[in-house]
Short mmCIF file of C-alpha atoms in Angstrom, two decimals:
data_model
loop_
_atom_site.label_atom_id
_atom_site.label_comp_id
_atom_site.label_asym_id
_atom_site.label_seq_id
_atom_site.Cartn_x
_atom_site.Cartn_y
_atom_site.Cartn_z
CA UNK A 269 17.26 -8.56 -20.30
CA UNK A 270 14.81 -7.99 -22.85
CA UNK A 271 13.16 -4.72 -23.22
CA UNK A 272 11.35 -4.67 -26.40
CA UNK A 273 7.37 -4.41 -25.60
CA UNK A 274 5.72 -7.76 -26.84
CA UNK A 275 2.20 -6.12 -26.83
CA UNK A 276 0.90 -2.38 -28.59
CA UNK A 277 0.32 0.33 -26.02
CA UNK A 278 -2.76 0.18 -26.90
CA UNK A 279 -3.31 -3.46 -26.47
CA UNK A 280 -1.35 -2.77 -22.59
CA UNK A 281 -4.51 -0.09 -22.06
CA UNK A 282 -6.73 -2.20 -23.12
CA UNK A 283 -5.86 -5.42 -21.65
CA UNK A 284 -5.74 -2.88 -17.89
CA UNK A 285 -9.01 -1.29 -18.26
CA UNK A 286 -10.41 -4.45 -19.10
CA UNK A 287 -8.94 -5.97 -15.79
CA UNK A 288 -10.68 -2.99 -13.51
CA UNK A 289 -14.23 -2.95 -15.33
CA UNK A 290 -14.46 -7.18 -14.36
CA UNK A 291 -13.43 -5.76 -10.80
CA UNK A 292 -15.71 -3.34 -10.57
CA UNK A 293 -19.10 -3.92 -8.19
CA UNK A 294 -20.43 -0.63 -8.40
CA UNK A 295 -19.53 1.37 -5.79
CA UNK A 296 -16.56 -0.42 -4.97
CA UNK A 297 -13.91 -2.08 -6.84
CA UNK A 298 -12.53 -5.75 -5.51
CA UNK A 299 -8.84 -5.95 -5.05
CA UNK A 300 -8.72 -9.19 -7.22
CA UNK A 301 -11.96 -11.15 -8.64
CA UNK A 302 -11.22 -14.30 -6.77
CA UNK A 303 -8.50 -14.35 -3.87
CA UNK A 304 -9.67 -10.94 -2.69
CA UNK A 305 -13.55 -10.57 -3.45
CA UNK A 306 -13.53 -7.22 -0.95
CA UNK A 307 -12.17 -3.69 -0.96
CA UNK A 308 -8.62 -2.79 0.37
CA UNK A 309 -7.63 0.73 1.70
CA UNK A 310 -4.50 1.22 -0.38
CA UNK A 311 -5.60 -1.20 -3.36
CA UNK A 312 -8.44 1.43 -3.09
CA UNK A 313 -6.14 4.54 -3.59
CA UNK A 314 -3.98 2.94 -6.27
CA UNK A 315 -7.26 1.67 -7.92
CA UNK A 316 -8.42 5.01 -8.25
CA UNK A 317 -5.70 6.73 -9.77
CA UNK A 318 -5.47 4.30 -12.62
CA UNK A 319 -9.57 4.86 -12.90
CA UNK A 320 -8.85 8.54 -12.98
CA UNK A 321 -7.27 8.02 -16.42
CA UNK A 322 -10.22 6.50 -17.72
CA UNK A 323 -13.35 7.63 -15.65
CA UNK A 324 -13.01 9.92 -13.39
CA UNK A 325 -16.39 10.24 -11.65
CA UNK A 326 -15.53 6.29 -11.17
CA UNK A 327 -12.89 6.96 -9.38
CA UNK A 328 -14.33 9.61 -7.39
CA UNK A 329 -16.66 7.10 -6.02
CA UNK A 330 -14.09 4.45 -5.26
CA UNK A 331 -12.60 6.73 -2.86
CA UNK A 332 -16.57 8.02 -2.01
CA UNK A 333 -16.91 4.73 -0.85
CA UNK A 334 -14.18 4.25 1.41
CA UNK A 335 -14.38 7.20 2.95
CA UNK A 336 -18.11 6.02 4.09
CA UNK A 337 -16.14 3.82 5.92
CA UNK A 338 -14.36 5.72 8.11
CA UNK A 339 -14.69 5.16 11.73
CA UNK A 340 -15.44 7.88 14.25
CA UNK A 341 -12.31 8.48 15.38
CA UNK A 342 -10.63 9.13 12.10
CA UNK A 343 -9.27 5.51 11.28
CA UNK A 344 -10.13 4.43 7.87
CA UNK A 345 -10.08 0.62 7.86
CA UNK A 346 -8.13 -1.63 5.84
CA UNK A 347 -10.81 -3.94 4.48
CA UNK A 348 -14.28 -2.66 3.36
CA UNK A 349 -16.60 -6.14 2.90
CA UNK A 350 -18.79 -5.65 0.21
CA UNK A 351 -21.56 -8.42 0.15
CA UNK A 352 -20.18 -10.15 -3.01
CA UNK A 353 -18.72 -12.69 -1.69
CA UNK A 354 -18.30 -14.66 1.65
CA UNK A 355 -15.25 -16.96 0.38
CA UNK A 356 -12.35 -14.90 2.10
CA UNK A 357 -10.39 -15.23 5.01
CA UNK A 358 -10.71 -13.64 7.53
CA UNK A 359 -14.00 -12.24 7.17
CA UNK A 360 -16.12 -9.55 8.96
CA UNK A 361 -17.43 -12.15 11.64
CA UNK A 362 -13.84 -13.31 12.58
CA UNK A 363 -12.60 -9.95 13.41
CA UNK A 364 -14.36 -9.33 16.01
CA UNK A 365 -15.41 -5.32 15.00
CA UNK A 366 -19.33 -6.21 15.24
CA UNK A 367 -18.86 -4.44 18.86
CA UNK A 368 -16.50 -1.64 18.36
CA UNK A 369 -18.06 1.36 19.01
CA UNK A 370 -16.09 3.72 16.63
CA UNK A 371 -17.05 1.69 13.59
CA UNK A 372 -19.77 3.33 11.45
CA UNK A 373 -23.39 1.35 11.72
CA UNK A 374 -24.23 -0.80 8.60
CA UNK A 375 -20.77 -0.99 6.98
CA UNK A 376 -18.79 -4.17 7.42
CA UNK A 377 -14.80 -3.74 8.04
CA UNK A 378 -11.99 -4.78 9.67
CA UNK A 379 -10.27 -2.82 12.54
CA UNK A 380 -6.66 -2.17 11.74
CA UNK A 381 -5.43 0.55 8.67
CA UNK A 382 -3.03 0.33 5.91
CA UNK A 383 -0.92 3.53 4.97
CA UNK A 384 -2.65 6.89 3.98
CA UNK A 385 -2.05 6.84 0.11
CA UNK A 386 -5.27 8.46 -0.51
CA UNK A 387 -4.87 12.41 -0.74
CA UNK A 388 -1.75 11.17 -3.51
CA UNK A 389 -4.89 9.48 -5.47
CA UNK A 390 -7.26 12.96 -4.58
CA UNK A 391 -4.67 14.80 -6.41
CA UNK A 392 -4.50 12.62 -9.54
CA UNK A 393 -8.35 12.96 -9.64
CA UNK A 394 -8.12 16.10 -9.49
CA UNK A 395 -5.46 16.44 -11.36
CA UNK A 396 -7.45 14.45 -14.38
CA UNK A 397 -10.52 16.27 -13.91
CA UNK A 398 -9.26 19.84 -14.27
CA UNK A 399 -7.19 18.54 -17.66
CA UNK A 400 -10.83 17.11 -19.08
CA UNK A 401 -12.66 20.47 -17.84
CA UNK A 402 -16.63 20.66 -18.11
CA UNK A 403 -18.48 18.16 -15.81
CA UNK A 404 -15.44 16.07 -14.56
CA UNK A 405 -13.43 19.52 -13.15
CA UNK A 406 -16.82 20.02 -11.02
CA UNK A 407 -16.91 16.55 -9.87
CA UNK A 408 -13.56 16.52 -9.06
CA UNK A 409 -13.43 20.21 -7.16
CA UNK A 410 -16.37 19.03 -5.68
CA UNK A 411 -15.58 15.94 -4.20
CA UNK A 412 -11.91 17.67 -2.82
CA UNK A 413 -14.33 20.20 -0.48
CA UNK A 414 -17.00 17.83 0.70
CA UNK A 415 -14.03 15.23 1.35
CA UNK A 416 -11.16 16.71 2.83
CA UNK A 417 -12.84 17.26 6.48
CA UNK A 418 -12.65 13.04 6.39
CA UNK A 419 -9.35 12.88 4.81
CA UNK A 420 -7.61 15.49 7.23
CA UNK A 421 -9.46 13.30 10.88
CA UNK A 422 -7.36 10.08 9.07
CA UNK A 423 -3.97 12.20 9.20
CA UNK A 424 -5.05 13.43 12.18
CA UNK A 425 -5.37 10.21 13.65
CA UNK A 426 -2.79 8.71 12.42
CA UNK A 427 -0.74 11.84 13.97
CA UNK A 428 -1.75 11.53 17.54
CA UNK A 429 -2.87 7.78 18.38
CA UNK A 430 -0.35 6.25 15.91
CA UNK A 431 2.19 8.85 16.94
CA UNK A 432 1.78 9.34 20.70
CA UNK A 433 5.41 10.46 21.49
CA UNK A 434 5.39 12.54 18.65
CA UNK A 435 8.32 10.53 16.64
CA UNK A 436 7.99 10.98 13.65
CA UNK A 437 7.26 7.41 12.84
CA UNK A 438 4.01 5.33 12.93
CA UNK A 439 3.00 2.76 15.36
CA UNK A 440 1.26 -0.22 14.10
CA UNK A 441 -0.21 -3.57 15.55
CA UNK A 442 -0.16 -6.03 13.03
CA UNK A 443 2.03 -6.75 10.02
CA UNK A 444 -0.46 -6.61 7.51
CA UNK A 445 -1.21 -2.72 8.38
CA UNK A 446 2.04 -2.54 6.81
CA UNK A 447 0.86 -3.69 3.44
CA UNK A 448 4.35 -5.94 3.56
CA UNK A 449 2.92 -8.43 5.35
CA UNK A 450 5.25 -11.27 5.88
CA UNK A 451 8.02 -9.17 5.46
CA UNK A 452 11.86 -10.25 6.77
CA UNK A 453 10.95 -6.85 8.30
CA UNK A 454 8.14 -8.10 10.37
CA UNK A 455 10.64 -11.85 11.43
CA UNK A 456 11.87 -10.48 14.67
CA UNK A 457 8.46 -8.90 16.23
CA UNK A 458 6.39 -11.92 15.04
CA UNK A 459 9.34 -14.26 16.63
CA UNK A 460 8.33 -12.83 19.94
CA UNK A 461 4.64 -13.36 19.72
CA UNK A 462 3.71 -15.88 21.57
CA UNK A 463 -0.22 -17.06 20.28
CA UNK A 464 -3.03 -18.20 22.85
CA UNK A 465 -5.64 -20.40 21.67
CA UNK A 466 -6.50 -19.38 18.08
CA UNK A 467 -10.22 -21.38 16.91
CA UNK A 468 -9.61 -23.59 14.21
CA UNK A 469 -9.24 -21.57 10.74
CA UNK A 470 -9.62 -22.39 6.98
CA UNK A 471 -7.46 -20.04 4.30
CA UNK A 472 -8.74 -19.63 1.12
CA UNK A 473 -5.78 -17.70 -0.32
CA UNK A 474 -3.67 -20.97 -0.77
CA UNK A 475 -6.59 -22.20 -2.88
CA UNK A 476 -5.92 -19.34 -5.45
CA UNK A 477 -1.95 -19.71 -6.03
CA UNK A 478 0.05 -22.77 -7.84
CA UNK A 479 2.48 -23.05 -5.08
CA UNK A 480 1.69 -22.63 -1.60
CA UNK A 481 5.50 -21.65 -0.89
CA UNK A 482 4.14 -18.15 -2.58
CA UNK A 483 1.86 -17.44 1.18
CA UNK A 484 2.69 -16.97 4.78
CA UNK A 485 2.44 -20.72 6.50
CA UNK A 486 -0.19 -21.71 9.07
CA UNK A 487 2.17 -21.32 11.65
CA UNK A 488 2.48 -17.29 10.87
CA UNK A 489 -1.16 -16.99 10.14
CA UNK A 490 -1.80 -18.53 13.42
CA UNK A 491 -0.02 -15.18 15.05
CA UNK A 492 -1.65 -13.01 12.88
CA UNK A 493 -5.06 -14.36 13.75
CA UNK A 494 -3.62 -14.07 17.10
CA UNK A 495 -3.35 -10.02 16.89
CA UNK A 496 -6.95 -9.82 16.05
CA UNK A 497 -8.25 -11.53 18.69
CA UNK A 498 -6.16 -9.43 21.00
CA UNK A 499 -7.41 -6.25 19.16
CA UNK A 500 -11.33 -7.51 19.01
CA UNK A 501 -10.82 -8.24 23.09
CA UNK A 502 -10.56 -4.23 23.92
CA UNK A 503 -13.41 -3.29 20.76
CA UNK A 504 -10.53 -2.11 19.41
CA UNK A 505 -10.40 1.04 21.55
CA UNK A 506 -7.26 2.66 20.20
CA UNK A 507 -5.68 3.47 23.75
CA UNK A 508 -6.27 -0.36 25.34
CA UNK A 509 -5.32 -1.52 22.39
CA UNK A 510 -1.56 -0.45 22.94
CA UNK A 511 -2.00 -2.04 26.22
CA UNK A 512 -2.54 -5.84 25.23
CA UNK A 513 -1.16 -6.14 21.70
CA UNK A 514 2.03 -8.26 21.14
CA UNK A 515 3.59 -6.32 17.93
CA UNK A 516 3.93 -2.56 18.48
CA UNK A 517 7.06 -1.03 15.60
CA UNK A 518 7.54 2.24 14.39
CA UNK A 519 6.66 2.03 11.07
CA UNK A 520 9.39 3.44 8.54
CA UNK A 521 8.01 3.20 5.06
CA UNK A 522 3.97 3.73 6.23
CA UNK A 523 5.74 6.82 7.76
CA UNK A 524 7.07 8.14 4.96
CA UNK A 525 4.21 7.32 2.92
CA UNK A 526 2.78 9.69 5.42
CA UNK A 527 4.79 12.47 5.06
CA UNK A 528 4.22 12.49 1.58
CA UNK A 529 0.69 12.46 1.82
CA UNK A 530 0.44 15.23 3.98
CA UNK A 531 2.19 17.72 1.83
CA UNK A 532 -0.03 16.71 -1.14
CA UNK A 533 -3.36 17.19 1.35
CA UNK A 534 -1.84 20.70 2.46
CA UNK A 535 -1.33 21.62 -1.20
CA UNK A 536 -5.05 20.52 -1.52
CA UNK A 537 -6.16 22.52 1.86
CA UNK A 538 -4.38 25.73 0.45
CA UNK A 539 -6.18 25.47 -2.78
CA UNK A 540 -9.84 25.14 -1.42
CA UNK A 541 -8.78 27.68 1.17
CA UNK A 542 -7.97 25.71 4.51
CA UNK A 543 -4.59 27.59 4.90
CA UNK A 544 -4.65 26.66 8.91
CA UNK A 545 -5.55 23.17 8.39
CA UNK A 546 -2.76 23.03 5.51
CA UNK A 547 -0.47 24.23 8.03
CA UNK A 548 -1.00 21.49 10.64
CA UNK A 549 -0.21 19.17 8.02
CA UNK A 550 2.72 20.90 6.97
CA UNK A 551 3.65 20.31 10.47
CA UNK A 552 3.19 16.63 10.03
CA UNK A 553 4.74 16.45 6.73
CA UNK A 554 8.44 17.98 8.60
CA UNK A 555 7.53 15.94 11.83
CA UNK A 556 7.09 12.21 9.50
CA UNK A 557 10.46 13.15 6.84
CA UNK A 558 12.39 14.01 9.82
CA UNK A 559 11.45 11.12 11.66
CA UNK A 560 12.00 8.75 8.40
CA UNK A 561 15.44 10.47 8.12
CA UNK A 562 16.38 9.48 11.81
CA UNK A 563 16.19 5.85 10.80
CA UNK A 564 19.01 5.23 8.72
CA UNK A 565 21.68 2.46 9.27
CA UNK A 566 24.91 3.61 9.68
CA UNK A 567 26.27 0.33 7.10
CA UNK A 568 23.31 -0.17 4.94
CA UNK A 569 22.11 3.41 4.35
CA UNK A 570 18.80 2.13 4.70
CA UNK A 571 16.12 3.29 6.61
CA UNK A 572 14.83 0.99 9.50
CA UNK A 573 11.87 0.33 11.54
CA UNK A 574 11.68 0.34 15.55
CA UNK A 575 10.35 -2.73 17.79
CA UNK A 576 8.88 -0.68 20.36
CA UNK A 577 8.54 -3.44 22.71
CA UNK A 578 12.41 -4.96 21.78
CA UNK A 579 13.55 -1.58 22.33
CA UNK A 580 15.59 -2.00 19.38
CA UNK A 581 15.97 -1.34 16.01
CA UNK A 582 15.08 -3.64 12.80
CA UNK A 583 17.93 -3.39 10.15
CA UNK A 584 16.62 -5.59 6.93
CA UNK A 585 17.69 -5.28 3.36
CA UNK A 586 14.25 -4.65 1.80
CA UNK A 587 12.81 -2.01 -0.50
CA UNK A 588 11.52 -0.09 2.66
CA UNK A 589 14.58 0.67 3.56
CA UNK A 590 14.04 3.55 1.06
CA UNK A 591 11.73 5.15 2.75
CA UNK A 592 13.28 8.42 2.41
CA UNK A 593 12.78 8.75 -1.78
CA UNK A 594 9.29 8.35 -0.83
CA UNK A 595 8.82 11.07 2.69
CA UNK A 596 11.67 13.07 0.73
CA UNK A 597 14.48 14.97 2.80
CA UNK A 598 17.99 16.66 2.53
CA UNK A 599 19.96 16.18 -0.87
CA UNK A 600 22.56 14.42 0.45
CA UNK A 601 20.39 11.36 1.71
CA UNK A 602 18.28 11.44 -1.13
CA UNK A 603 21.33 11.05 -3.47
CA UNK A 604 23.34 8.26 -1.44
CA UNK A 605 19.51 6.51 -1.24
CA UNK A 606 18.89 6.92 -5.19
CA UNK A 607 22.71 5.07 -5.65
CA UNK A 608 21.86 2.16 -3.41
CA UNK A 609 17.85 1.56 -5.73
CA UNK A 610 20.38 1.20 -9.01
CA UNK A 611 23.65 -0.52 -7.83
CA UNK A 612 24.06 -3.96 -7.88
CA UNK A 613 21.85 -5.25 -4.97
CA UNK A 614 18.57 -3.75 -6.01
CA UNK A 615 17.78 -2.36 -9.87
CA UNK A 616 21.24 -2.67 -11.26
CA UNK A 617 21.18 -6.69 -9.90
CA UNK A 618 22.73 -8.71 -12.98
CA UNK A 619 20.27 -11.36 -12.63
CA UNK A 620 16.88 -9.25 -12.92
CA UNK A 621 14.32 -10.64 -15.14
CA UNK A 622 13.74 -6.79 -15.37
CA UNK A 623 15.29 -4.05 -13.57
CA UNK A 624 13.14 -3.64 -10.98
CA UNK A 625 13.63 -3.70 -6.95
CA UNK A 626 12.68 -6.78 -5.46
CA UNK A 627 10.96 -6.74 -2.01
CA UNK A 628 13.66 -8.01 -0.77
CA UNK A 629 17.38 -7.90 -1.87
CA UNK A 630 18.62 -10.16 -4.12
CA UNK A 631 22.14 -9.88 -1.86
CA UNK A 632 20.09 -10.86 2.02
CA UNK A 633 19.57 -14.15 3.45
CA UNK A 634 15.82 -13.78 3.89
CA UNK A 635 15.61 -13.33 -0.24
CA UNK A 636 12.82 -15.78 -1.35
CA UNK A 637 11.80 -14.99 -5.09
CA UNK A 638 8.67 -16.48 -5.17
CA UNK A 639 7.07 -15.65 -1.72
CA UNK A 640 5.09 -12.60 -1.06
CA UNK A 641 6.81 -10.08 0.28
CA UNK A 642 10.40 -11.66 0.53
CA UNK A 643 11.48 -11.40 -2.97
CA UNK A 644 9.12 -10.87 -5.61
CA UNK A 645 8.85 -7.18 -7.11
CA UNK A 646 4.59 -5.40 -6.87
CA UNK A 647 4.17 -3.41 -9.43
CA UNK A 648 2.35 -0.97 -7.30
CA UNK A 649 5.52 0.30 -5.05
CA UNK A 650 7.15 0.84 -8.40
CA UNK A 651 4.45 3.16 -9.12
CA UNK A 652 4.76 5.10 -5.80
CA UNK A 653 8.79 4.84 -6.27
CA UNK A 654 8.13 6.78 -9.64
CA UNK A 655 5.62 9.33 -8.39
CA UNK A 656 8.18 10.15 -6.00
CA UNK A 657 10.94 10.55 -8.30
CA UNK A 658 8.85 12.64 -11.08
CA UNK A 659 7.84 14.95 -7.60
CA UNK A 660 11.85 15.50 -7.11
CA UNK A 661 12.39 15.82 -11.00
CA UNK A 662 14.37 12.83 -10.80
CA UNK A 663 13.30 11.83 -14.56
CA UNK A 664 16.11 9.24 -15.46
CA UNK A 665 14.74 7.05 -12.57
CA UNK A 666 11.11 7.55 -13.32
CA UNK A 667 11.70 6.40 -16.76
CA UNK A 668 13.76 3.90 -16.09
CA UNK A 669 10.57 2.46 -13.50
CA UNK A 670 8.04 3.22 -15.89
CA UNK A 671 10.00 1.17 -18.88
CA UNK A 672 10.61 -1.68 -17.14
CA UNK A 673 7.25 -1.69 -15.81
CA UNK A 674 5.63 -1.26 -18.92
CA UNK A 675 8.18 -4.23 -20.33
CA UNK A 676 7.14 -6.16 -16.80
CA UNK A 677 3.26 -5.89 -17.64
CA UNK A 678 3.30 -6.57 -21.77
CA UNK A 679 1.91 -10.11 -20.67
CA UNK A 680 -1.53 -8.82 -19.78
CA UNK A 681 -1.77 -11.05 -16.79
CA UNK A 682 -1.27 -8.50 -14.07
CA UNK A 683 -0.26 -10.72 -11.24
CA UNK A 684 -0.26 -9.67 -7.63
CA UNK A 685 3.43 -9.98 -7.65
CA UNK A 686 6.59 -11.29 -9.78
CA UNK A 687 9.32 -13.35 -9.66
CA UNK A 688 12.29 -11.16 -9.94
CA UNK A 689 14.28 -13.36 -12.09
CA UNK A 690 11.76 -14.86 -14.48
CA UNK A 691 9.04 -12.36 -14.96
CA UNK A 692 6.82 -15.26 -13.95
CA UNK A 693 3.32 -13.50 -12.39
CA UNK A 694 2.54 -15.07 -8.91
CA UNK A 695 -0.61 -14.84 -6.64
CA UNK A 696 -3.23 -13.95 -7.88
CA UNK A 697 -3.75 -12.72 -11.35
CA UNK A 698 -5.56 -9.93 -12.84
CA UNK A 699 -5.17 -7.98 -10.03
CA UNK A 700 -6.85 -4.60 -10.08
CA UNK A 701 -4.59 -2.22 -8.56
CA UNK A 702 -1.25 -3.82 -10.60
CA UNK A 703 -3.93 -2.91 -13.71
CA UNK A 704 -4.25 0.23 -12.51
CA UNK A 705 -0.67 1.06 -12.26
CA UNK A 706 -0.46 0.07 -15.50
CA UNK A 707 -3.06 2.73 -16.73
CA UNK A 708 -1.36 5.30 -15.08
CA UNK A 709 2.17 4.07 -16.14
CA UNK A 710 0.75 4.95 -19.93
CA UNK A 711 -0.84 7.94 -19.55
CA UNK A 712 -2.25 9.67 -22.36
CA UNK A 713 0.07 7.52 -24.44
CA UNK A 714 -2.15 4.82 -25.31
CA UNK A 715 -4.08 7.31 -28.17
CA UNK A 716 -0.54 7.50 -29.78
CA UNK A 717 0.05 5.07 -32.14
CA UNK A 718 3.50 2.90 -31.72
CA UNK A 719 5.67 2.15 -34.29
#
């Protein structure tokens, strides 16, 4: 394993700023200039944290825009078309939200969510701002008041019609509200999913990869078009929704992501003076970690998700099975979670191009290195894995992630994804939020000169 940087720091800043500013359409940063022409939810969030490092009214807007988004009930979409570009798959007209009534007039999205990373990417704005002072502390403080009435509705959704039973975990509807989309974790709902007639349907994302072994196959896609329709036939009315859709699981890492979340809003709340509203998400904050903590496998020490319409519980070996170091909980989990992300079947693997957690283990059947979500390591989660270790003053892990992320990224290609073993960037390239990552990875480092 080599760790010695092939590229300056200030090369790595360069080459990552670069990378956002050919993303960037204004108003709205795409999650990748060619596979993914359109705005992402959590790409969004990620995006504007590594922004925040470098323009921080820019980043302000990023999440300006998606909040504009937002549908009337408090859902904040997971795709926000911009008009750039009509060469993805699915597109606006194929999901079906022309008709749903919660979806705000003139804005173009899809109807499903991705998890609530955005009041983690508020803070590092703000967080940036105040350490500038002068005009980017007032956009900044600004932007937390006249925002946080949309960002609090989003938790709030996602507390009650996400949470109806009050579980502690979130319900979702499709895979790719995961983020993980063809997850191992996802094998078992999508095996009992049983498609209708699906129109005919041309992907464009296996015209942006060398190998289409690195994407879901037809045969999956065809479910997940599947879902959609299902969705689109109720307008996507959150209640009838639960009623028709084939893939309904509790949700352990999007749950813990929300946890998280909501202790850095209430932070936010108390400091602009919502001390009620902080306390409601307090609330959520203990109702989510406790929930996430409920989840672990006896063997594995893992956390798990729930098929709610199996009626039984998912037990994978993949990288959300550490759910907790994100949500956070008692000491005792924490540590036996932190010794399973460096033995030998995650960071501390002896065959690790870098050590870095796959998506998948190394050590599980379902491994596959090169394919999406069922082996390769995102750059991204390492970020989140490292926020949430510098939160719990767990420093010798942070560093460890930010090294070998830094080590992972010195080839200025900032692919989608990587193959565990060789390093080799898959999917698409240049990818913005893996760029930003990278920005905040460096910090203020980059005006220090390296040896």
């Amino acid at each position: 394993m080599n760790t010695t940087p092939r590229v300056s720091v200030q090369d790595l800043h360069r080459a990552a700023a670069e990378v956002l500013r050919l993303n960037d359409l204004g108003t709205m940063t795409t999650a990748a200039p060619n596979l993914y022409p359109h705005m992402w939810s959590w790409d969004a969030a990620f995006v504007a944290i590594g922004l925040a490092r470098i323009n921080v009214p820019r980043a302000i807007t990023e999440l300006r825009t998606l909040l504009a988004a937002q549908w009337s009930t408090g859902m904040i979409p997971h795709i926000v078309f911009s008009e750039n570009s009509t060469d993805y798959f699915p597109g606006f007209d194929r999901w079906g939200t022309e008709s749903a009534r919660a979806r705000p007039s003139g804005i173009k999205s899809s109807g499903i969510c991705q998890p609530p990373v955005h009041a983690i990417a508020l803070r590092q704005i703000l967080d940036r701002g105040r350490a500038n002072g002068g005009a980017d502390q007032e956009a900044a403080e600004t932007f937390l008041a006249e925002s946080f009435d949309g960002w609090l509705a989003w938790h709030r959704w996602l507390a009650t019609v996400r949470d109806p039973d009050a579980a502690g975990l979130i319900e979702i509807h499709h895979g790719w509200e995961s983020g993980f989309d063809n997850s191992p974790r996802w094998d078992g709902p999508y095996a009992r999913v049983q498609a209708g007639t699906v129109p005919a349907f041309t992907r464009r994302d296996t015209l942006h990869v060398a190998d289409t072994g690195e994407r879901p196959d037809d045969s999956e896609y065809t479910k997940y078009l599947w879902l959609v329709q299902q969705m689109a036939s109720v307008e996507y009315d959150d209640e009838a929704v639960r009623n028709v859709v084939d893939f309904r699981v509790r949700d352990v890492f999007f749950s813990a992501i929300m946890a998280a979340a909501s202790d850095v809003l209430a932070a936010l709340g108390e400091e602009i003076g919502r001390s009620s509203d902080a306390g409601e998400l307090r609330d959520f904050a203990r109702r989510f970690r406790d929930g996430v903590a409920s989840t672990i496998d006896p063997l594995s020490g893992l956390a798990r998700d729930y098929d709610i319409l199996a009626g039984e519980w998912i037990s994978t070996d993949t990288v959300s099975g550490f759910a907790p170091l994100v949500s956070g909980g008692g000491e005792s989990l924490l540590a036996a979670q932190r010794k399973l992300l460096l033995g030998p079947d995650w960071m501390g693997h002896p065959g690790l191009r870098f050590p870095l957690p796959p998506s998948t283990s190394p050590s599980s059947a379902a491994f596959r290195p090169r394919t999406y979500w069922r082996g390769p390591v995102w750059p991204f989660l390492n970020l989140l894995l490292g926020w949430a270790s510098h939160r719990d003053g767990q420093n010798e892990i942070y560093q460890a992630l930010k090294a070998a992320s830094l080590d992972q990224l010195a080839d200025l290609r900032f692919g989608e994804y990587y193959e565990p073993f060789t390093g080799e960037p898959l999917g698409s390239l240049n990818q913005a939020w893996t760029a930003a990552a990278c920005l905040e990875w460096i910090g203020p480092d980059w005006q220090v000169r390296t040896a």
